[in-house]
Short mmCIF file of C-alpha atoms and ligand atoms in Angstrom, two decimals:
data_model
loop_
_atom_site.label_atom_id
_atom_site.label_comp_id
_atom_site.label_asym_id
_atom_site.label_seq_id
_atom_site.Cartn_x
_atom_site.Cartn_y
_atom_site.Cartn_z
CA UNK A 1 0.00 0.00 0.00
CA UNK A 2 1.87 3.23 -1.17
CA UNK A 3 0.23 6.08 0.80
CA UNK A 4 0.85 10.09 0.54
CA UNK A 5 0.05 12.88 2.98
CA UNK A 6 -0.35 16.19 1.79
CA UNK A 7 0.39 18.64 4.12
CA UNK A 8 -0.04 22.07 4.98
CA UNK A 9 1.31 23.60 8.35
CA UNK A 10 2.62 26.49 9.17
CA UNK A 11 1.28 28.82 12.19
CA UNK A 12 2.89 26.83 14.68
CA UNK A 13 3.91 23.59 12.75
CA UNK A 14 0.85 21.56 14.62
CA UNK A 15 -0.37 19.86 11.41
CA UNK A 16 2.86 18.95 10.85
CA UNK A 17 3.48 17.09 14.31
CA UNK A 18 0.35 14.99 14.11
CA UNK A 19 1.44 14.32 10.16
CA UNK A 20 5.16 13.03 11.13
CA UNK A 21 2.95 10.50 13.06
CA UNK A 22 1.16 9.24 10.81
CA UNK A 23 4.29 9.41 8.32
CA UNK A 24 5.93 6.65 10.25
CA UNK A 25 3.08 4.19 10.98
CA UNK A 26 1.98 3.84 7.14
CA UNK A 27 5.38 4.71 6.42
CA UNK A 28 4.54 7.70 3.68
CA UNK A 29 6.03 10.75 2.36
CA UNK A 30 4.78 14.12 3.64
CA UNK A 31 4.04 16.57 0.44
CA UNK A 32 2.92 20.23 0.19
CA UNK A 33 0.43 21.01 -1.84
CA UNK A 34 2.75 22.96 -3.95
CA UNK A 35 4.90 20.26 -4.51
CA UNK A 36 1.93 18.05 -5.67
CA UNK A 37 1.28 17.61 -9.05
CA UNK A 38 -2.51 16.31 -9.34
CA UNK A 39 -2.39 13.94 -11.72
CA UNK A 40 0.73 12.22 -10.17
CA UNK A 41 -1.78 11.15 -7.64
CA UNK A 42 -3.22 7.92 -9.26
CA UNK A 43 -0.57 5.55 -7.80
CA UNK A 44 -1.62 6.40 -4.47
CA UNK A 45 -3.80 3.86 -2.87
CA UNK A 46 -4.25 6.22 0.67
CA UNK A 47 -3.90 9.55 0.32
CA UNK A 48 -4.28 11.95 3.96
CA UNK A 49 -5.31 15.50 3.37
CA UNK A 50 -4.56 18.01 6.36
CA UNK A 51 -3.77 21.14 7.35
CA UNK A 52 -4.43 23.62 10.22
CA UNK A 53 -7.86 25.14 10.47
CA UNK A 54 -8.77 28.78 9.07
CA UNK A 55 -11.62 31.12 9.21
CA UNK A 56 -13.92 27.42 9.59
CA UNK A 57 -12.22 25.08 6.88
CA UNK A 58 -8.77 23.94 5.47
CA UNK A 59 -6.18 26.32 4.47
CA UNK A 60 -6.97 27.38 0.54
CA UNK A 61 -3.90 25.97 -0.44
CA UNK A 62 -5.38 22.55 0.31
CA UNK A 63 -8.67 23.60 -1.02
CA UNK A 64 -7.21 25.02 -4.37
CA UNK A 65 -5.16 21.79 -4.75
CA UNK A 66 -8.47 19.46 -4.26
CA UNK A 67 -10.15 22.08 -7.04
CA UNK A 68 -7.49 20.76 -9.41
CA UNK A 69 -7.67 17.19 -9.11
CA UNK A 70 -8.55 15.44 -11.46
CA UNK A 71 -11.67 12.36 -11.20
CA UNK A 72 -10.51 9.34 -9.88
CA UNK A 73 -12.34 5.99 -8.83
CA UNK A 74 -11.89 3.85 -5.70
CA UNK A 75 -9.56 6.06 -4.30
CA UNK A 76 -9.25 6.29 -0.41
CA UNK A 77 -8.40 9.63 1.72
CA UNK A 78 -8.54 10.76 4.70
CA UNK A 79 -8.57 14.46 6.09
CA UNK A 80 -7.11 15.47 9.35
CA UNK A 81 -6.51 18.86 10.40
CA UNK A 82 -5.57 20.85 14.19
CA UNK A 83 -7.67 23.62 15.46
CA UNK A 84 -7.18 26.26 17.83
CA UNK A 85 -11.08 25.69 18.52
CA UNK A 86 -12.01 29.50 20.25
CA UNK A 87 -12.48 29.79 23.84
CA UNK A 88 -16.34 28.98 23.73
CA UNK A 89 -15.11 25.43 22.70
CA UNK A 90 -12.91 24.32 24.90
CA UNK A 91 -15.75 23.26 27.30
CA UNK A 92 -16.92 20.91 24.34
CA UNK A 93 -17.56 17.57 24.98
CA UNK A 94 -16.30 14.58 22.97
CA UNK A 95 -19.38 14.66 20.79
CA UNK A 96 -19.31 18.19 20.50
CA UNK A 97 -16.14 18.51 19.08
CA UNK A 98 -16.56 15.56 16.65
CA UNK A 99 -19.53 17.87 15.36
CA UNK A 100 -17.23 20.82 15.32
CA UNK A 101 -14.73 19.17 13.19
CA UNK A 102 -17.20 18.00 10.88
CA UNK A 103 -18.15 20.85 10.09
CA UNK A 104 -14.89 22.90 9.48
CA UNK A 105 -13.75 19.32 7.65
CA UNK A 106 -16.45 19.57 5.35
CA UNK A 107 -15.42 21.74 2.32
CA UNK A 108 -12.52 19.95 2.11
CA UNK A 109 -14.75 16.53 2.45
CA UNK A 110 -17.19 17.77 -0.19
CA UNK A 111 -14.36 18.27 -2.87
CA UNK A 112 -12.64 15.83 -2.77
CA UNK A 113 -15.58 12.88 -2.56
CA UNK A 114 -16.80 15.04 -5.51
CA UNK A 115 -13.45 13.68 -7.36
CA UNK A 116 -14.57 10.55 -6.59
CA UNK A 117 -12.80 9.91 -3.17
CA UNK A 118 -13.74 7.54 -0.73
CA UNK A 119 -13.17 9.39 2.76
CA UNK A 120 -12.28 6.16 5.00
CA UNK A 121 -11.72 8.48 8.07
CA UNK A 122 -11.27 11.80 9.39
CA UNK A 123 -9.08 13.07 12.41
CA UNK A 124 -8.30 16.09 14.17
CA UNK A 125 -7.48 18.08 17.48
CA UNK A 126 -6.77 20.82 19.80
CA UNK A 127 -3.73 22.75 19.24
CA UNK A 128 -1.65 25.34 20.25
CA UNK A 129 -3.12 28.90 18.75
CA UNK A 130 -2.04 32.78 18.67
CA UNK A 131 -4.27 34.22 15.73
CA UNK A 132 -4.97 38.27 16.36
CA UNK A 133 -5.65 39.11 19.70
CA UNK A 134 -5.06 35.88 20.97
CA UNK A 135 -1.17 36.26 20.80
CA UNK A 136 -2.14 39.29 23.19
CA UNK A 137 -2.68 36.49 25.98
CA UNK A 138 0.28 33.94 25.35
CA UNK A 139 -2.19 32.11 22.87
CA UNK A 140 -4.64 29.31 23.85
CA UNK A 141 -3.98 25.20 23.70
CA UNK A 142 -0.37 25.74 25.03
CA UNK A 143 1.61 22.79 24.32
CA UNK A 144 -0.98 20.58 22.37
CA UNK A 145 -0.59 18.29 20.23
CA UNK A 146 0.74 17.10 23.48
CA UNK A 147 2.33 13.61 24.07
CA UNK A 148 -1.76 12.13 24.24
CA UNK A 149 -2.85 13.65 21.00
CA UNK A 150 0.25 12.46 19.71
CA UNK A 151 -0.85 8.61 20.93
CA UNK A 152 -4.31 9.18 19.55
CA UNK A 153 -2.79 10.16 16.31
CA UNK A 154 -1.00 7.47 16.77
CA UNK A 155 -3.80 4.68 17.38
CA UNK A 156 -5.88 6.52 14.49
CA UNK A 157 -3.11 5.75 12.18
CA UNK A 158 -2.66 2.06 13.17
CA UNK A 159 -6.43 1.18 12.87
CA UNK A 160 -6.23 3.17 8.91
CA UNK A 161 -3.78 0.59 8.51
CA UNK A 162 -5.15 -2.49 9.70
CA UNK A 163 -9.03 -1.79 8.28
CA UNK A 164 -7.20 -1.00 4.67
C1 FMN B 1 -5.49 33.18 10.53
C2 FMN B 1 -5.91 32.05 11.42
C3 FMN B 1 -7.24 31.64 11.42
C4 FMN B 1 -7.65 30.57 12.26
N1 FMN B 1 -8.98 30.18 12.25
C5 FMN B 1 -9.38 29.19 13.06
C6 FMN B 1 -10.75 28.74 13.05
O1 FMN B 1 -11.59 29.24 12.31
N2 FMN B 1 -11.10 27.75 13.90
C7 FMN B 1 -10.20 27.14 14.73
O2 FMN B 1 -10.58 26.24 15.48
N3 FMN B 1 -8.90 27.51 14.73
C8 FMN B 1 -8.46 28.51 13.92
N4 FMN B 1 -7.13 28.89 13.92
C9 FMN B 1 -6.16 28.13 14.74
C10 FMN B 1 -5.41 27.10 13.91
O3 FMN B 1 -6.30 26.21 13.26
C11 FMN B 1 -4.49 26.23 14.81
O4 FMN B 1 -3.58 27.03 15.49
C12 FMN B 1 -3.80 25.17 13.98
O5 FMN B 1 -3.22 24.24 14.87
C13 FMN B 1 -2.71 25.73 13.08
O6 FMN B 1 -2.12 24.67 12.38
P1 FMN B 1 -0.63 24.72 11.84
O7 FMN B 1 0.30 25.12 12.97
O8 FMN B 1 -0.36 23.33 11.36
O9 FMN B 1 -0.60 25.71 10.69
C14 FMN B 1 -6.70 29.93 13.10
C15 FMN B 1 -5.36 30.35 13.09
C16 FMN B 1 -4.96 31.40 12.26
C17 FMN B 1 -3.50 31.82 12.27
#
């Protein structure tokens, strides 16, 4: 199984941590979207899709990339992302937050299953955010992904492996 992760990441590299994670379980290279050319994609049989979260959705590099691919069949993805979910969220509950990230997940989700994607799973958490005035306060989410989001990552990886 040769899979691909396309990664962006780059307010405080949080994507990226949760990405080398995933990297080494199903042992794949981590791409930009710039350095993706979308019709190399085809000999990918799991491709992961992530970035940080902004303004509610994927950053538009991601989103611009997924514009350009081209139609595929019986492809698998998966999208993760991190999220420096506002104050008002941090008191969300498990279910809560799985709503949450649905929701900011789903332009991304709607493009690319309209290529013809299968989305096998979807994965995502709480991390460490300064955007406008919250740099004012030393940021919220200090320190996350932390060492547990970094085992859930982990755990989330190993089951994509064994159910594929
Ligand atoms: C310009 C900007 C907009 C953001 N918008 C949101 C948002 O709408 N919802 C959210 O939960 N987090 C938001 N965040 C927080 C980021 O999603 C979070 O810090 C993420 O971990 C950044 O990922 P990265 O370090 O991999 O780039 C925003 C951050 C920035 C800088």
């Amino acid at each position: 199984m040769k899979s691909l992760l396309v990664l962006f990441s780059y307010h405080h590299n949080n994507t990226e941590k949760i990405a080398k994670v995933f990297a080494k379980v199903l042992d794949a290279q981590i791409k930009t979207p710039q350095q993706i050319d979308p019709e190399g994609l085809q000999e990918h049989s799991l491709i992961g899709f992530g970035s940080g979260i902004y303004g509610g959705e994927h950053h538009k590099v991601l989103l611009d990339l997924a514009d350009k691919l081209p139609r595929v069949t019986n492809r698998k993805a998966f999208i993760f992302s991190t999220c420096g979910a506002p104050m008002k969220f941090m008191e969300l509950d498990r279910a809560e937050f799985t709503r949450y990230v649905a929701e900011n997940h789903s332009p991304l989700r709607e493009k690319l299953q309209s290529k013809g994607y299968m989305i096998v799973d979807e994965f995502s958490c709480t991390a460490f955010n300064t955007n406008s005035i919250l740099k004012l306060f030393g940021g919220i989410n200090k320190g996350r992904p932390n060492a547990e989001d970094l085992k859930h990552a982990e755990e989330f990886a190993q089951n994509l492996k064994q159910n594929l």
